Tab-separated table of C-alpha atoms and ligand atoms in Angstrom:
chain	number	residue	atom	x	y	z
A	1	UNK	CA	-12.561	-1.098	-43.747
A	2	UNK	CA	-14.973	-1.340	-40.858
A	3	UNK	CA	-16.932	1.779	-39.977
A	4	UNK	CA	-15.433	2.192	-36.502
A	5	UNK	CA	-16.756	5.617	-35.557
A	6	UNK	CA	-20.290	4.634	-36.587
A	7	UNK	CA	-20.044	1.403	-34.589
A	8	UNK	CA	-19.162	3.236	-31.386
A	9	UNK	CA	-20.680	6.685	-31.733
A	10	UNK	CA	-24.295	6.047	-30.700
A	11	UNK	CA	-23.359	3.765	-27.789
A	12	UNK	CA	-20.845	6.267	-26.415
A	13	UNK	CA	-23.338	9.092	-26.751
A	14	UNK	CA	-25.887	7.099	-24.742
A	15	UNK	CA	-23.207	6.312	-22.129
A	16	UNK	CA	-22.459	10.028	-21.857
A	17	UNK	CA	-26.162	10.790	-21.291
A	18	UNK	CA	-26.564	8.090	-18.632
A	19	UNK	CA	-23.329	9.070	-16.875
A	20	UNK	CA	-24.367	12.708	-16.765
A	21	UNK	CA	-27.833	11.839	-15.477
A	22	UNK	CA	-26.345	9.614	-12.797
A	23	UNK	CA	-23.873	12.225	-11.613
A	24	UNK	CA	-26.615	14.890	-11.617
A	25	UNK	CA	-28.747	12.692	-9.365
A	26	UNK	CA	-26.010	12.003	-6.805
A	27	UNK	CA	-26.275	15.179	-4.675
A	28	UNK	CA	-29.978	14.692	-3.934
A	29	UNK	CA	-30.613	10.964	-4.242
A	30	UNK	CA	-30.552	8.531	-1.337
A	31	UNK	CA	-26.971	7.415	-0.776
A	32	UNK	CA	-28.011	3.814	-0.323
A	33	UNK	CA	-29.210	1.590	-3.189
A	34	UNK	CA	-32.984	1.271	-3.545
A	35	UNK	CA	-32.898	-2.383	-4.652
A	36	UNK	CA	-30.846	-5.284	-3.396
A	37	UNK	CA	-28.876	-7.603	-5.672
A	38	UNK	CA	-31.654	-10.193	-5.896
A	39	UNK	CA	-34.139	-7.528	-6.953
A	40	UNK	CA	-31.792	-6.206	-9.637
A	41	UNK	CA	-31.114	-9.771	-10.780
A	42	UNK	CA	-34.875	-10.339	-11.154
A	43	UNK	CA	-35.076	-7.471	-13.662
A	44	UNK	CA	-32.374	-8.954	-15.924
A	45	UNK	CA	-33.267	-11.279	-18.826
A	46	UNK	CA	-32.822	-14.754	-17.358
A	47	UNK	CA	-31.513	-16.280	-20.563
A	48	UNK	CA	-29.042	-14.741	-23.012
A	49	UNK	CA	-31.116	-13.893	-26.135
A	50	UNK	CA	-30.094	-15.665	-29.317
A	51	UNK	CA	-30.019	-12.579	-31.460
A	52	UNK	CA	-27.560	-9.660	-31.287
A	53	UNK	CA	-28.755	-6.308	-29.961
A	54	UNK	CA	-28.042	-2.753	-31.015
A	55	UNK	CA	-25.082	-1.417	-28.995
A	56	UNK	CA	-26.804	1.839	-27.993
A	57	UNK	CA	-29.908	-0.097	-26.925
A	58	UNK	CA	-27.716	-2.349	-24.754
A	59	UNK	CA	-26.346	0.728	-22.999
A	60	UNK	CA	-29.885	2.047	-22.382
A	61	UNK	CA	-31.060	-1.315	-21.054
A	62	UNK	CA	-28.007	-1.612	-18.790
A	63	UNK	CA	-28.429	1.865	-17.349
A	64	UNK	CA	-32.123	1.267	-16.638
A	65	UNK	CA	-31.605	-2.034	-14.880
A	66	UNK	CA	-28.582	-0.858	-12.861
A	67	UNK	CA	-29.981	2.459	-11.598
A	68	UNK	CA	-32.038	1.194	-8.630
A	69	UNK	CA	-29.147	-0.935	-7.406
A	70	UNK	CA	-26.419	1.700	-7.472
A	71	UNK	CA	-24.781	2.919	-4.259
A	72	UNK	CA	-23.978	6.636	-4.457
A	73	UNK	CA	-20.309	6.180	-3.636
A	74	UNK	CA	-19.773	9.443	-5.522
A	75	UNK	CA	-21.802	11.293	-2.883
A	76	UNK	CA	-20.073	13.709	-0.510
A	77	UNK	CA	-22.103	11.978	2.237
A	78	UNK	CA	-20.774	8.487	1.535
A	79	UNK	CA	-18.344	7.498	4.305
A	80	UNK	CA	-18.178	3.722	3.881
A	81	UNK	CA	-15.016	1.595	3.949
A	82	UNK	CA	-12.452	4.297	3.010
A	83	UNK	CA	-13.848	4.404	-0.521
A	84	UNK	CA	-13.148	7.575	-2.483
A	85	UNK	CA	-15.173	9.166	-5.246
A	86	UNK	CA	-13.757	10.097	-8.640
A	87	UNK	CA	-12.158	13.343	-9.736
A	88	UNK	CA	-13.535	14.597	-13.077
A	89	UNK	CA	-10.254	14.393	-15.015
A	90	UNK	CA	-9.596	10.899	-13.651
A	91	UNK	CA	-13.042	9.669	-14.702
A	92	UNK	CA	-12.730	11.095	-18.198
A	93	UNK	CA	-9.190	9.688	-18.503
A	94	UNK	CA	-10.569	6.287	-17.512
A	95	UNK	CA	-13.020	6.456	-20.435
A	96	UNK	CA	-10.103	7.230	-22.749
A	97	UNK	CA	-8.174	4.269	-21.337
A	98	UNK	CA	-11.053	2.077	-22.532
A	99	UNK	CA	-11.281	3.836	-25.899
A	100	UNK	CA	-7.526	3.531	-26.481
A	101	UNK	CA	-7.554	-0.116	-25.314
A	102	UNK	CA	-3.817	-0.306	-24.654
A	103	UNK	CA	-2.454	-3.488	-23.156
A	104	UNK	CA	-0.073	-1.700	-20.813
A	105	UNK	CA	2.475	-4.472	-20.161
A	106	UNK	CA	5.230	-3.655	-22.621
A	107	UNK	CA	7.083	-0.379	-22.953
A	108	UNK	CA	7.868	-0.689	-26.664
A	109	UNK	CA	4.369	-1.863	-27.655
A	110	UNK	CA	2.317	0.745	-25.800
A	111	UNK	CA	4.754	3.633	-25.384
A	112	UNK	CA	2.234	6.343	-24.479
A	113	UNK	CA	0.734	4.253	-21.675
A	114	UNK	CA	4.192	3.385	-20.328
A	115	UNK	CA	5.472	6.964	-20.448
A	116	UNK	CA	2.343	8.438	-18.846
A	117	UNK	CA	2.378	5.837	-16.052
A	118	UNK	CA	6.090	6.455	-15.473
A	119	UNK	CA	5.371	10.152	-15.206
A	120	UNK	CA	2.529	9.514	-12.725
A	121	UNK	CA	4.889	7.270	-10.725
A	122	UNK	CA	7.610	9.940	-10.603
A	123	UNK	CA	5.134	12.592	-9.478
A	124	UNK	CA	3.780	10.250	-6.807
A	125	UNK	CA	7.169	9.387	-5.339
A	126	UNK	CA	7.953	13.073	-5.167
A	127	UNK	CA	4.583	13.943	-3.554
A	128	UNK	CA	4.836	11.176	-0.970
A	129	UNK	CA	8.545	11.848	-0.272
A	130	UNK	CA	9.566	8.281	-1.101
A	131	UNK	CA	12.896	7.293	-2.703
A	132	UNK	CA	12.922	8.531	-6.310
A	133	UNK	CA	14.577	5.359	-7.593
A	134	UNK	CA	11.750	3.097	-6.383
A	135	UNK	CA	9.818	0.914	-8.806
A	136	UNK	CA	6.068	1.541	-8.986
A	137	UNK	CA	3.592	-1.117	-10.090
A	138	UNK	CA	-0.011	-0.184	-10.914
A	139	UNK	CA	-2.098	-2.930	-9.338
A	140	UNK	CA	-5.831	-3.552	-9.007
A	141	UNK	CA	-5.870	-2.264	-5.423
A	142	UNK	CA	-4.042	-2.276	-2.119
A	143	UNK	CA	-4.542	-5.995	-1.523
A	144	UNK	CA	-2.497	-6.739	-4.640
A	145	UNK	CA	-0.134	-3.866	-3.871
A	146	UNK	CA	0.529	-5.475	-0.474
A	147	UNK	CA	1.013	-8.775	-2.288
A	148	UNK	CA	3.589	-7.197	-4.603
A	149	UNK	CA	5.557	-5.477	-1.825
A	150	UNK	CA	5.581	-8.614	0.309
A	151	UNK	CA	6.543	-10.747	-2.700
A	152	UNK	CA	9.527	-8.477	-3.304
A	153	UNK	CA	10.454	-8.865	0.368
A	154	UNK	CA	10.148	-12.645	0.174
A	155	UNK	CA	12.351	-12.651	-2.941
A	156	UNK	CA	14.979	-10.446	-1.328
A	157	UNK	CA	15.182	-12.561	1.839
A	158	UNK	CA	15.417	-15.822	-0.121
A	159	UNK	CA	18.172	-14.359	-2.308
A	160	UNK	CA	20.023	-13.281	0.830
A	161	UNK	CA	19.663	-16.779	2.282
A	162	UNK	CA	21.019	-18.271	-0.956
A	163	UNK	CA	17.768	-20.133	-1.575
A	164	UNK	CA	16.633	-20.617	-5.202
A	165	UNK	CA	13.005	-19.557	-4.756
A	166	UNK	CA	12.245	-19.626	-8.450
A	167	UNK	CA	13.595	-23.111	-8.966
A	168	UNK	CA	12.669	-24.819	-5.698
A	169	UNK	CA	9.673	-22.866	-4.464
A	170	UNK	CA	8.955	-22.675	-0.761
A	171	UNK	CA	9.148	-26.369	0.099
A	172	UNK	CA	12.150	-26.813	2.373
A	173	UNK	CA	12.995	-23.119	2.187
A	174	UNK	CA	14.207	-21.128	5.184
A	175	UNK	CA	11.180	-19.992	7.152
A	176	UNK	CA	10.321	-16.290	6.859
A	177	UNK	CA	8.515	-14.920	9.894
A	178	UNK	CA	6.190	-11.990	9.304
A	179	UNK	CA	5.493	-9.555	12.142
A	180	UNK	CA	2.558	-7.128	12.001
A	181	UNK	CA	0.498	-5.150	14.475
A	182	UNK	CA	-2.554	-6.885	15.861
A	183	UNK	CA	-4.754	-4.253	14.211
A	184	UNK	CA	-3.360	-4.826	10.704
A	185	UNK	CA	-5.849	-4.894	7.812
A	186	UNK	CA	-7.136	-8.316	6.746
A	187	UNK	CA	-5.711	-7.655	3.261
A	188	UNK	CA	-2.239	-8.248	4.706
A	189	UNK	CA	-3.267	-11.727	5.888
A	190	UNK	CA	-4.706	-12.442	2.440
A	191	UNK	CA	-1.508	-11.356	0.697
A	192	UNK	CA	0.559	-13.537	3.049
A	193	UNK	CA	-1.732	-16.466	2.301
A	194	UNK	CA	-1.273	-16.016	-1.483
A	195	UNK	CA	2.488	-15.938	-0.898
A	196	UNK	CA	2.598	-19.112	1.168
A	197	UNK	CA	4.036	-17.197	4.119
A	198	UNK	CA	1.383	-18.366	6.552
A	199	UNK	CA	-0.039	-16.366	9.398
A	200	UNK	CA	1.882	-13.419	10.781
A	201	UNK	CA	2.966	-12.986	14.377
A	202	UNK	CA	0.521	-10.423	15.793
A	203	UNK	CA	2.343	-7.745	17.749
A	204	UNK	CA	0.718	-5.756	20.569
A	205	UNK	CA	-0.669	-2.324	19.817
A	206	UNK	CA	-1.767	0.663	21.875
A	207	UNK	CA	-5.374	1.817	22.251
A	208	UNK	CA	-5.337	3.659	18.908
A	209	UNK	CA	-4.135	0.457	17.246
A	210	UNK	CA	-0.495	1.516	16.768
A	211	UNK	CA	2.113	-1.209	16.977
A	212	UNK	CA	4.358	-1.019	20.067
A	213	UNK	CA	8.019	-0.941	18.977
A	214	UNK	CA	9.167	-2.594	22.233
A	215	UNK	CA	6.685	-5.408	21.735
A	216	UNK	CA	7.955	-5.765	18.160
A	217	UNK	CA	11.510	-6.011	19.436
A	218	UNK	CA	10.514	-8.681	21.969
A	219	UNK	CA	8.553	-10.683	19.391
A	220	UNK	CA	11.429	-10.567	16.902
A	221	UNK	CA	13.886	-11.601	19.620
A	222	UNK	CA	11.806	-14.691	20.311
A	223	UNK	CA	11.734	-15.770	16.675
A	224	UNK	CA	15.048	-14.926	15.020
A	225	UNK	CA	15.784	-15.599	11.339
A	226	UNK	CA	14.623	-14.083	8.054
A	227	UNK	CA	11.814	-11.642	8.801
A	228	UNK	CA	9.376	-9.226	7.247
A	229	UNK	CA	7.911	-6.456	9.367
A	230	UNK	CA	4.619	-5.144	8.058
A	231	UNK	CA	3.659	-1.723	9.374
A	232	UNK	CA	0.448	0.219	8.914
A	233	UNK	CA	0.005	3.827	7.839
A	234	UNK	CA	-3.653	4.489	8.582
A	235	UNK	CA	-5.657	2.264	10.939
A	236	UNK	CA	-9.134	1.577	9.566
A	237	UNK	CA	-10.840	2.529	12.828
A	238	UNK	CA	-8.674	5.263	14.296
A	239	UNK	CA	-6.719	6.482	11.266
A	240	UNK	CA	-3.602	6.159	13.448
A	241	UNK	CA	-0.133	5.526	12.055
A	242	UNK	CA	2.290	2.952	13.403
A	243	UNK	CA	5.378	4.708	14.841
A	244	UNK	CA	7.467	4.410	11.697
A	245	UNK	CA	10.958	5.538	12.665
A	246	UNK	CA	11.118	3.486	15.883
A	247	UNK	CA	9.551	0.353	14.395
A	248	UNK	CA	11.749	0.497	11.300
A	249	UNK	CA	14.778	0.932	13.588
A	250	UNK	CA	13.861	-2.263	15.441
A	251	UNK	CA	13.303	-4.133	12.169
A	252	UNK	CA	16.574	-2.897	10.646
A	253	UNK	CA	18.585	-3.992	13.681
A	254	UNK	CA	17.354	-7.498	12.975
A	255	UNK	CA	17.867	-7.411	9.217
A	256	UNK	CA	14.174	-7.522	8.334
A	257	UNK	CA	12.453	-6.333	5.178
A	258	UNK	CA	10.005	-3.555	6.070
A	259	UNK	CA	6.728	-3.238	4.221
A	260	UNK	CA	4.109	-0.551	4.873
A	261	UNK	CA	0.381	-1.006	4.246
A	262	UNK	CA	-0.681	2.573	3.646
A	263	UNK	CA	-3.797	1.912	1.597
A	264	UNK	CA	-5.357	5.256	2.456
A	265	UNK	CA	-2.990	6.690	5.085
A	266	UNK	CA	0.219	6.902	3.056
A	267	UNK	CA	-1.268	10.006	1.434
A	268	UNK	CA	-0.773	11.896	4.704
A	269	UNK	CA	2.893	12.017	3.665
A	270	UNK	CA	1.923	14.541	0.979
A	271	UNK	CA	0.829	17.097	3.574
A	272	UNK	CA	3.385	19.256	5.412
A	273	UNK	CA	0.887	19.408	8.314
A	274	UNK	CA	0.307	15.660	8.578
A	275	UNK	CA	3.641	14.260	7.398
A	276	UNK	CA	5.251	14.204	10.829
A	277	UNK	CA	2.726	11.547	11.943
A	278	UNK	CA	4.468	9.031	9.716
A	279	UNK	CA	7.985	10.412	10.019
A	280	UNK	CA	10.525	7.822	8.894
A	281	UNK	CA	8.106	5.998	6.563
A	282	UNK	CA	10.503	6.655	3.675
A	283	UNK	CA	13.024	4.292	5.313
A	284	UNK	CA	10.924	1.192	4.560
A	285	UNK	CA	11.658	-1.195	1.669
A	286	UNK	CA	8.180	-1.337	0.155
A	287	UNK	CA	4.839	0.428	0.420
A	288	UNK	CA	1.310	-0.369	-0.692
A	289	UNK	CA	-1.311	2.275	-1.260
A	290	UNK	CA	-4.494	2.826	-3.200
A	291	UNK	CA	-5.247	5.455	-5.772
A	292	UNK	CA	-8.950	4.550	-5.720
A	293	UNK	CA	-9.280	5.619	-2.091
A	294	UNK	CA	-7.657	8.885	-1.035
A	295	UNK	CA	-6.600	10.028	-4.518
A	296	UNK	CA	-10.154	9.637	-5.861
A	297	UNK	CA	-9.541	7.840	-9.145
A	298	UNK	CA	-11.954	5.165	-10.465
A	299	UNK	CA	-11.634	1.530	-9.398
A	300	UNK	CA	-9.406	-0.448	-9.877
A	301	UNK	CA	-6.153	1.205	-8.971
A	302	UNK	CA	-3.546	0.457	-6.338
A	303	UNK	CA	0.139	1.311	-6.181
A	304	UNK	CA	2.949	-1.045	-5.230
A	305	UNK	CA	6.136	0.871	-4.495
A	306	UNK	CA	9.408	-0.978	-3.953
A	307	UNK	CA	12.686	0.717	-3.047
A	308	UNK	CA	14.723	-2.197	-4.407
A	309	UNK	CA	13.784	-2.637	-8.081
A	310	UNK	CA	15.923	-5.788	-8.436
A	311	UNK	CA	13.802	-7.646	-5.856
A	312	UNK	CA	10.567	-6.466	-7.496
A	313	UNK	CA	11.673	-7.527	-10.956
A	314	UNK	CA	13.147	-10.835	-9.871
A	315	UNK	CA	9.799	-11.615	-8.282
A	316	UNK	CA	7.619	-10.609	-11.234
A	317	UNK	CA	9.676	-10.774	-14.427
A	318	UNK	CA	8.975	-13.711	-16.750
A	319	UNK	CA	12.545	-13.924	-18.061
A	320	UNK	CA	13.706	-16.924	-16.061
A	321	UNK	CA	17.361	-16.001	-16.176
A	322	UNK	CA	16.657	-12.318	-15.936
A	323	UNK	CA	19.335	-10.263	-14.294
A	324	UNK	CA	19.083	-6.570	-13.729
A	325	UNK	CA	21.891	-4.494	-15.159
A	326	UNK	CA	23.275	-1.796	-12.873
A	327	UNK	CA	21.423	0.803	-14.869
A	328	UNK	CA	18.091	-0.965	-14.797
A	329	UNK	CA	16.134	1.807	-16.479
A	330	UNK	CA	12.400	2.053	-16.053
A	331	UNK	CA	11.751	-1.593	-16.943
A	332	UNK	CA	8.581	-2.956	-18.483
A	333	UNK	CA	5.300	-2.382	-16.616
A	334	UNK	CA	4.556	-6.111	-16.439
A	335	UNK	CA	7.707	-6.670	-14.339
A	336	UNK	CA	6.077	-4.805	-11.449
A	337	UNK	CA	2.642	-6.446	-11.138
A	338	UNK	CA	1.234	-9.989	-11.162
A	339	UNK	CA	-0.619	-9.490	-14.485
A	340	UNK	CA	0.890	-9.793	-17.937
A	341	UNK	CA	-2.019	-8.031	-19.645
A	342	UNK	CA	-3.805	-5.154	-18.016
A	343	UNK	CA	-5.520	-1.842	-18.685
A	344	UNK	CA	-3.458	1.351	-18.435
A	345	UNK	CA	-4.833	2.117	-15.000
A	346	UNK	CA	-2.016	4.530	-14.233
A	347	UNK	CA	-3.386	7.025	-16.767
A	348	UNK	CA	-6.280	8.171	-14.520
A	349	UNK	CA	-3.693	8.610	-11.744
A	350	UNK	CA	-1.756	10.937	-14.016
A	351	UNK	CA	-4.941	12.852	-14.843
A	352	UNK	CA	-5.950	13.166	-11.168
A	353	UNK	CA	-2.509	14.492	-10.222
A	354	UNK	CA	-2.424	16.839	-13.209
A	355	UNK	CA	-5.887	18.212	-12.370
A	356	UNK	CA	-5.037	18.835	-8.722
A	357	UNK	CA	-1.422	19.893	-9.007
A	358	UNK	CA	0.878	19.540	-6.019
A	359	UNK	CA	-1.071	22.044	-3.928
A	360	UNK	CA	-4.373	20.507	-4.901
A	361	UNK	CA	-3.278	17.078	-3.643
A	362	UNK	CA	-2.118	18.603	-0.355
A	363	UNK	CA	-5.380	20.582	-0.012
A	364	UNK	CA	-7.517	17.548	-0.777
A	365	UNK	CA	-5.746	15.316	1.762
A	366	UNK	CA	-5.870	18.021	4.434
A	367	UNK	CA	-9.540	18.731	3.696
A	368	UNK	CA	-10.439	15.055	4.193
A	369	UNK	CA	-8.763	15.176	7.608
A	370	UNK	CA	-10.420	18.511	8.476
A	371	UNK	CA	-13.837	17.131	7.523
A	372	UNK	CA	-13.247	14.115	9.759
A	373	UNK	CA	-12.353	16.482	12.599
A	374	UNK	CA	-15.492	18.562	11.951
A	375	UNK	CA	-17.689	15.447	11.882
A	376	UNK	CA	-16.165	14.230	15.151
A	377	UNK	CA	-16.743	17.639	16.771
A	378	UNK	CA	-20.320	17.819	15.503
A	379	UNK	CA	-21.131	14.284	16.650
A	380	UNK	CA	-19.557	14.875	20.070
A	381	UNK	CA	-22.114	17.639	20.657
A	382	UNK	CA	-25.000	15.138	20.387
A	383	UNK	CA	-25.978	13.717	23.792
A	384	UNK	CA	-25.106	10.036	24.147
A	385	UNK	CA	-22.521	10.039	21.357
A	386	UNK	CA	-18.969	9.044	22.177
A	387	UNK	CA	-16.088	9.462	19.704
A	388	UNK	CA	-13.756	6.607	20.560
A	389	UNK	CA	-10.588	7.492	18.691
A	390	UNK	CA	-8.118	10.304	18.586
A	391	UNK	CA	-9.035	11.802	15.175
A	392	UNK	CA	-5.619	12.169	13.540
A	393	UNK	CA	-6.617	11.608	9.926
A	394	UNK	CA	-9.783	10.619	8.032
A	395	UNK	CA	-11.332	8.033	10.376
A	396	UNK	CA	-13.905	8.527	13.129
A	397	UNK	CA	-15.207	5.661	15.288
A	398	UNK	CA	-18.345	6.323	17.286
A	399	UNK	CA	-20.343	4.518	19.953
A	400	UNK	CA	-23.902	5.311	21.066
A	401	UNK	CA	-23.604	3.554	24.409
A	402	UNK	CA	-24.486	-0.114	24.426
A	403	UNK	CA	-23.582	-2.376	21.510
A	404	UNK	CA	-27.282	-2.948	20.912
A	405	UNK	CA	-28.120	0.744	20.684
A	406	UNK	CA	-25.122	1.409	18.426
A	407	UNK	CA	-26.296	-1.351	16.110
A	408	UNK	CA	-29.877	-0.044	16.022
A	409	UNK	CA	-28.825	3.544	15.325
A	410	UNK	CA	-26.464	2.381	12.589
A	411	UNK	CA	-29.314	0.446	10.945
A	412	UNK	CA	-31.692	3.390	11.231
A	413	UNK	CA	-29.127	5.711	9.679
A	414	UNK	CA	-28.489	3.349	6.780
A	415	UNK	CA	-32.210	2.857	6.151
A	416	UNK	CA	-32.835	6.597	5.992
A	417	UNK	CA	-30.224	7.031	3.265
A	418	UNK	CA	-29.052	10.621	3.825
A	419	UNK	CA	-25.573	9.279	4.573
A	420	UNK	CA	-23.721	5.990	4.384
A	421	UNK	CA	-21.441	5.046	7.275
A	422	UNK	CA	-20.213	1.541	8.096
A	423	UNK	CA	-21.175	-0.536	11.093
A	424	UNK	CA	-18.109	-2.278	12.484
A	425	UNK	CA	-16.598	-3.545	15.677
A	426	UNK	CA	-13.423	-2.287	17.255
A	427	UNK	CA	-11.672	-3.291	20.448
A	428	UNK	CA	-14.579	-5.451	21.488
A	429	UNK	CA	-17.319	-2.883	20.869
A	430	UNK	CA	-19.901	-2.287	18.163
A	431	UNK	CA	-19.171	1.018	16.485
A	432	UNK	CA	-20.278	3.283	13.690
A	433	UNK	CA	-17.265	4.025	11.519
A	434	UNK	CA	-16.922	7.105	9.368
A	435	UNK	CA	-14.261	7.281	6.659
A	436	UNK	CA	-13.923	10.631	4.950
A	437	UNK	CA	-12.497	9.786	1.551
A	438	UNK	CA	-14.450	11.785	-1.027
A	439	UNK	CA	-12.892	14.859	-2.637
A	440	UNK	CA	-16.320	16.506	-2.985
A	441	UNK	CA	-17.416	16.392	0.674
A	442	UNK	CA	-18.023	20.000	1.730
A	443	UNK	CA	-19.184	21.896	4.825
A	444	UNK	CA	-22.840	21.426	3.867
A	445	UNK	CA	-22.334	17.657	3.580
A	446	UNK	CA	-20.658	17.599	6.981
A	447	UNK	CA	-23.504	19.582	8.576
A	448	UNK	CA	-26.177	17.426	6.901
A	449	UNK	CA	-24.359	14.279	8.036
A	450	UNK	CA	-24.225	15.407	11.667
A	451	UNK	CA	-27.963	16.182	11.467
A	452	UNK	CA	-28.687	12.735	10.006
A	453	UNK	CA	-26.929	11.105	12.954
A	454	UNK	CA	-28.785	13.411	15.364
A	455	UNK	CA	-32.148	12.326	13.873
A	456	UNK	CA	-31.255	8.651	14.215
A	457	UNK	CA	-30.083	9.133	17.803
A	458	UNK	CA	-33.233	11.034	18.790
A	459	UNK	CA	-35.456	8.293	17.363
A	460	UNK	CA	-33.657	5.576	19.286
A	461	UNK	CA	-34.291	6.019	22.998
A	462	UNK	CA	-31.595	4.949	25.434
A	463	UNK	CA	-32.420	1.570	26.866
B	1	PLP	C1	-8.708	-0.835	1.766
B	1	PLP	C2	-7.530	-1.339	2.480
B	1	PLP	C3	-6.811	-2.443	1.998
B	1	PLP	C4	-7.275	-3.236	0.810
B	1	PLP	O1	-7.286	-2.430	-0.352
B	1	PLP	P1	-8.123	-2.811	-1.647
B	1	PLP	O2	-7.865	-1.659	-2.543
B	1	PLP	O3	-9.549	-2.903	-1.203
B	1	PLP	O4	-7.599	-4.089	-2.172
B	1	PLP	C5	-5.657	-2.800	2.662
B	1	PLP	N1	-5.248	-2.130	3.763
B	1	PLP	C6	-5.914	-1.075	4.267
B	1	PLP	C7	-5.385	-0.366	5.474
B	1	PLP	C8	-7.085	-0.639	3.638
B	1	PLP	O5	-7.753	0.414	4.121
């Protein structure tokens, strides 16, 4: 018998110490990393040593070399790229997922993982007001969740057209046209590329980036045939939601599959205050969202939700002649994602939901939106600052006048390190983009963040 507890004990204890030290440093440390990747790389042994090392010593070495190159994404003043932090129960659950080492593909082989993920999925569908009979796949993120939803759509349309996708592939198949707003996320284009569906038809959007249902109708009229309409819940720059009910109505009239990319914005459906902004979203066929953004679980965790389990499972099951019985049951986890083997990444989702409870999820989502509103109000009071979007959710896009000045202020802000916000461009302008995604951001963080922007603005004279 191997001495398992002895083999792991010291290393895990060191990991606990380093994790605690890291988390303790987050509130006061610079948000930005102190070293770049090349500098960190220079501190790593260039050649793998021949001899084994003590596990606890490896953990110490790793923590020491990583520390200067860590971005404080856990900080309440990190507003980059819609990235969330991590709720305590979700982080601890993630450690257990590693300790338990379940390969979460098969229901009978890893029953606890399957049951806990199914429970998380049921809670999620209920929270987001999506059809309770939907299949949920736990993916690596929203890019793969979009891939899964769109793959189910492709499968469904090919089945409807009588085309044997599995046997014949796409060569010679009926062409599927994909329609999406011109301000869709690039992840949608990636997913379409993986699926061999080509480039989508970009549909006109309004100034907040919302697709125009009339323009969608016109575009679909010009290119009839099998179609997927890909809508967006949560525009990266404005936070805006495509008009769901009207767009889905247009798509339905033309027999299209409707997929929604709601990587961070789908969570607005949990809030009674915000839900009306995506009214009708539950009428779509598939949805992609992230748990590692708005829900604040560790990377990597996305959710692919499909209202038609048979399309999902025909697309991802490995049983070549697999047919779904009428009472499909929960199915095996691997029938809902591209991977056969994977970690039980749904367990931290369960833990996050259990920690927050229904009201806690609603409060957290509403607080993110309130903090975005407060940041926008605070920034608007600084001379020379223009908030460009209608702040309807967690996103704030800001200009400081000319593109050049906006770029310089963004760089100054990043170099100072009190906050992290992303430089971007939107509708032909350089902007500073703020994404409020961290559960721990509080009023003090908001006030300190407004002051950080004020300092940068004051140091950068208008041209
Ligand atoms: C982040 C994001 C994605 C991609 O999600 P990943 O989890 O990074 O794969 C897709 N769409 C939108 C709207 C996003 O914000």
